Short mmCIF file of C-alpha atoms in Angstrom, two decimals:
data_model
loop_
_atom_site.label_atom_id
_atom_site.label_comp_id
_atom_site.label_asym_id
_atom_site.label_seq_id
_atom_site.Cartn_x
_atom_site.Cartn_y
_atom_site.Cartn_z
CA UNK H 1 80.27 124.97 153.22
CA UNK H 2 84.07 126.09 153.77
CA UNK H 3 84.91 128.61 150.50
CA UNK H 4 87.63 125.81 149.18
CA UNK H 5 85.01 123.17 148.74
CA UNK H 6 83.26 125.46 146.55
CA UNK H 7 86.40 126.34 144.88
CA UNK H 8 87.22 122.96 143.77
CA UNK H 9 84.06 121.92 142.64
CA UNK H 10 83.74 124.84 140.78
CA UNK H 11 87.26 124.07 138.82
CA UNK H 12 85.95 120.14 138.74
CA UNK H 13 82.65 120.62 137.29
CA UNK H 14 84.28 123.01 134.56
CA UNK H 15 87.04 120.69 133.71
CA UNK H 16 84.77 117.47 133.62
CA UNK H 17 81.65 118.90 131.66
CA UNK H 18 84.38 120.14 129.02
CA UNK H 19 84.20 119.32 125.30
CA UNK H 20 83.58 115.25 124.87
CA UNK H 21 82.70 114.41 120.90
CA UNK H 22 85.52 113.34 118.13
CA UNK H 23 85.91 114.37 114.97
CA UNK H 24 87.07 111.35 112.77
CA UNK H 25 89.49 109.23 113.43
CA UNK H 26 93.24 111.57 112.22
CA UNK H 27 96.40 110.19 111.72
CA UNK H 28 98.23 113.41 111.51
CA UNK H 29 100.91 113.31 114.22
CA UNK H 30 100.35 116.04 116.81
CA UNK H 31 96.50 117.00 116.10
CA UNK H 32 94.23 115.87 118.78
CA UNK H 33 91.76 112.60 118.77
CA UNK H 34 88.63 114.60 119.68
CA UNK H 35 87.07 117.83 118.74
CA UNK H 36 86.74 120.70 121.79
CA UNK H 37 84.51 122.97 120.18
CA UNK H 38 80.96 122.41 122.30
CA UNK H 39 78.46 123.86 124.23
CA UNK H 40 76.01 122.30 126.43
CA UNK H 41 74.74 121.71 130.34
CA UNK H 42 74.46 119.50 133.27
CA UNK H 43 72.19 118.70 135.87
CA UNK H 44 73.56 117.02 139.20
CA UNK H 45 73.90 116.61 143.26
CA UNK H 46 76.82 117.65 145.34
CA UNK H 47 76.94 115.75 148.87
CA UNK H 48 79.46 116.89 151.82
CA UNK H 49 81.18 114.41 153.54
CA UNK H 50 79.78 116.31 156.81
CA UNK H 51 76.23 117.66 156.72
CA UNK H 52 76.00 121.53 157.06
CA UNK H 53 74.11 122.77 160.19
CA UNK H 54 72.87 125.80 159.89
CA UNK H 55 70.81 127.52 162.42
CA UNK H 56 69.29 124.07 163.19
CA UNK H 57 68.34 123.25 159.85
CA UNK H 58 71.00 120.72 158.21
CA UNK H 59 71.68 120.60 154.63
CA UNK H 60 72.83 117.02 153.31
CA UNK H 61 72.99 117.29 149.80
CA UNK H 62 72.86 120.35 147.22
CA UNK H 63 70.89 120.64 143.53
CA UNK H 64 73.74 121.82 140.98
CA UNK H 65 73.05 122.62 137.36
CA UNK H 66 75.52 124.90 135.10
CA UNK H 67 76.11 125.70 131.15
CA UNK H 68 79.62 125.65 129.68
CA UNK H 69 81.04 125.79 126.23
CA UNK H 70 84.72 125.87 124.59
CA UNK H 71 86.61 126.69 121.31
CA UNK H 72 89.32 124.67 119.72
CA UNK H 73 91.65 127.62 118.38
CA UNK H 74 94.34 124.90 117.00
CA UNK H 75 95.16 121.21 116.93
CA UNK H 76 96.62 121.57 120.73
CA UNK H 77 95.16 124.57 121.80
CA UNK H 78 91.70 125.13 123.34
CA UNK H 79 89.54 127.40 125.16
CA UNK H 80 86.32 127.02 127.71
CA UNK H 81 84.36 129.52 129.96
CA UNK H 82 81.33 127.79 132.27
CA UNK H 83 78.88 128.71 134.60
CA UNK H 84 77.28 127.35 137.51
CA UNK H 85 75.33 127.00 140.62
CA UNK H 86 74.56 124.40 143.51
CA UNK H 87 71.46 125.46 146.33
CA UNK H 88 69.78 124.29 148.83
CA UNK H 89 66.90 125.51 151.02
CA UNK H 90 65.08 124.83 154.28
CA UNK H 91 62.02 126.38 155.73
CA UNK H 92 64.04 129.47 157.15
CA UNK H 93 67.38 128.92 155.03
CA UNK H 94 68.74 128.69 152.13
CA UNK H 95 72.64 128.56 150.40
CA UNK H 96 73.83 129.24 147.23
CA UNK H 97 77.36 128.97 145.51
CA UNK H 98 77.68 130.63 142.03
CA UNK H 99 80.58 130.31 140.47
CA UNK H 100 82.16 131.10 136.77
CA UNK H 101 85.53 129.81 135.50
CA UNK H 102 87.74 130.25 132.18
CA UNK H 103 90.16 127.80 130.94
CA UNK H 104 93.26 126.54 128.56
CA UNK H 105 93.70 123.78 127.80
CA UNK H 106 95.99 121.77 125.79
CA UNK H 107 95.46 118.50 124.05
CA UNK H 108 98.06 115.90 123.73
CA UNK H 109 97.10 112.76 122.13
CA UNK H 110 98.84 109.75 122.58
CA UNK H 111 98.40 107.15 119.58
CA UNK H 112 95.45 107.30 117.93
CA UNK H 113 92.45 107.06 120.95
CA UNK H 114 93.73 109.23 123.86
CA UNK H 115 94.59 112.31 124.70
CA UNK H 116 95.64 114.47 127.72
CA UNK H 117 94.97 117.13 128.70
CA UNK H 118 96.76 119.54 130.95
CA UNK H 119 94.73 122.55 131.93
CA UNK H 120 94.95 125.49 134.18
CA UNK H 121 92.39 128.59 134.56
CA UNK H 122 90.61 130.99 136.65
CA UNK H 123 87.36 130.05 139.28
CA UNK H 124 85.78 132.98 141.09
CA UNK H 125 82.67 131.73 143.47
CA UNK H 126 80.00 133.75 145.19
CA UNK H 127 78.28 131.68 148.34
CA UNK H 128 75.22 133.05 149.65
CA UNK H 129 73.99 132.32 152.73
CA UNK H 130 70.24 133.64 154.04
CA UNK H 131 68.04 133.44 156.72
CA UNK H 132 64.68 134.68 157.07
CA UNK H 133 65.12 136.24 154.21
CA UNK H 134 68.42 138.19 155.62
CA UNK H 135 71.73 137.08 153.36
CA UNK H 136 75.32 137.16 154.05
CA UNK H 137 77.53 137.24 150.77
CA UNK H 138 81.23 135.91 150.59
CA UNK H 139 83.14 136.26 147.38
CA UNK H 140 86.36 133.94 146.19
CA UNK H 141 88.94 133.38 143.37
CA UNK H 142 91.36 130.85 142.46
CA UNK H 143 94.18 129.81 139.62
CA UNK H 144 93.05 126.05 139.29
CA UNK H 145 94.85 123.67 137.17
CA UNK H 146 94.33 120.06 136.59
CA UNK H 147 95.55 116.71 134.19
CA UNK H 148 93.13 115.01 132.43
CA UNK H 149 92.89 111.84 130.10
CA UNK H 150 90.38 111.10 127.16
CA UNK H 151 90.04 107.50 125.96
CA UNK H 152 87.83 105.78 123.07
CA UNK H 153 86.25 102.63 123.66
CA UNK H 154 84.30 102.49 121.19
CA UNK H 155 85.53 105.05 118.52
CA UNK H 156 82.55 107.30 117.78
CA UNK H 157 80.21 106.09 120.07
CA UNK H 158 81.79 105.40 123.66
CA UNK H 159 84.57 107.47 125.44
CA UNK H 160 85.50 107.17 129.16
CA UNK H 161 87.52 110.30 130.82
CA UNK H 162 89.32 110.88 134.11
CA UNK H 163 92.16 113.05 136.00
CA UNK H 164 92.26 115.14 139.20
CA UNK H 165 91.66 118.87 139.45
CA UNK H 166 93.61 121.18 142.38
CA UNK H 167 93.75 124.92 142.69
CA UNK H 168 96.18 127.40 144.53
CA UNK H 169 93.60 128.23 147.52
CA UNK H 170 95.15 127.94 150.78
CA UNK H 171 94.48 123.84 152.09
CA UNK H 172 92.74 122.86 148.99
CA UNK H 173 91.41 119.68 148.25
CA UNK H 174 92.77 117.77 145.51
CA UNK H 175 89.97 116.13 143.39
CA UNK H 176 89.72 113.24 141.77
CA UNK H 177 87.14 112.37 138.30
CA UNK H 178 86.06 109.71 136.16
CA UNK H 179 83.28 109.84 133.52
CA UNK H 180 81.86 108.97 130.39
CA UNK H 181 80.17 109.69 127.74
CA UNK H 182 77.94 107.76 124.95
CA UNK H 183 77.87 109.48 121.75
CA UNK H 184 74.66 109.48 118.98
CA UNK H 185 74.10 111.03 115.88
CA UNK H 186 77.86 112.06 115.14
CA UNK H 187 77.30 115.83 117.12
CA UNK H 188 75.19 114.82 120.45
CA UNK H 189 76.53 113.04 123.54
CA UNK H 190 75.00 112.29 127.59
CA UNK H 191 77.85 112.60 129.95
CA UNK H 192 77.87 111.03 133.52
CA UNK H 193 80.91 112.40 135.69
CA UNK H 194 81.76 111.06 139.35
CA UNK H 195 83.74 113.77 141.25
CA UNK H 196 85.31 113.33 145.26
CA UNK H 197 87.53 114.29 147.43
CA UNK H 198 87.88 114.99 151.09
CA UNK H 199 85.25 117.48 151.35
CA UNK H 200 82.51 116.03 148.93
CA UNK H 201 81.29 113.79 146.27
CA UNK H 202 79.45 115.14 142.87
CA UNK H 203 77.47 113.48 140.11
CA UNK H 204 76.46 114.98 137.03
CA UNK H 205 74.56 113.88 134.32
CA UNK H 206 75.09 116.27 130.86
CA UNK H 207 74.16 117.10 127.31
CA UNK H 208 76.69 118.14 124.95
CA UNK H 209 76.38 119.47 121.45
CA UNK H 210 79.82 119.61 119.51
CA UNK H 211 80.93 121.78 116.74
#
């Protein structure tokens, strides 16, 4: 898989696993509609839009799972750091992309049920590539940035996100989200995230505990 691919998804999976639970309903003008302090994980599949050949063997789809949390440090002002992988394997192969990222972001909400949410950060990625045992390590970094909108449906209980995610890697792919997330016993939340562009298409499926 070309480095950028793994670069954006990296940046997109970071960005769309990010804080989703509210704290009550606020009227105050300028403080944000949801709460950003969280931690939890995701499980998932990453599928190119060309299958990877390598020596003969030809990888369609890849396994990703990752951990992420973030800290709310004021009403417009947060923090995140994440961690994650997606592999594959054959019978004499087998890649790997690790990645980590760290992120700002800043919450703007817009009446009282959306916010958005301009972000940039840092994504460094590690792909590993191995045959018969034999592996081949490339190492990458990026500045990403994306935009990013949080909506209530259902205040409390149903909230549906979505935005685009680039970075500053040379011929990057921008990326494009949507996702949502159904919300039970005032602190827990599944997420389900769609992710494409050019290069692939992601779906996660993620527990969240917030603060």
């Amino acid at each position: 898989m070309r480095k950028r691919n793994a670069v954006a998804l990296t940046a997109v999976l970071a960005m769309t696993t990010t804080p989703l639970f509210a704290e009550e309903t606020q009227s105050g003008i300028g403080k944000s509609n949801f709460s950003y302090s969280t931690v939890g994980g995701y499980l998932g599949r990453v599928t190119p839009d060309e299958e990877i050949v390598f020596l003969n063997e030809v990888y369609e789809d890849f396994g990703a799972a990752g951990i992420n949390g973030a800290v709310q440090l004021a009403d417009n002002l947060a923090i995140g750091a994440s961690a994650g992988i997606f592999t594959n394997e054959g019978n004499r192969t087998e890649i790997t992309n690790s990645s980590i990222s760290l992120n700002l972001f800043v919450p703007i909400p817009i009446g009282d049920r959306v916010d958005l949410i301009p972000r940039v950060g840092y994504v460094g990625n590690e792909v590993e590539a191995c045959a018969d045992n034999i592996c081949a390590t490339e190492d990458d970094s990026a500045l990403s940035y994306g935009l990013f909108t949080r909506i209530w449906v259902v205040p409390g209980t149903l909230e549906i996100s979505g935005g685009f995610s680039d970075s500053d890697e040379e011929n990057s792919d921008s990326t494009t989200s949507i996702g949502a997330a159904l919300w039970f016993r005032e602190h827990h939340s599944i997420e389900l995230n769609v992710d494409q562009n050019d290069s692939f298409d992601a779906v996660t499926v993620g527990y969240r505990y917030t603060l």
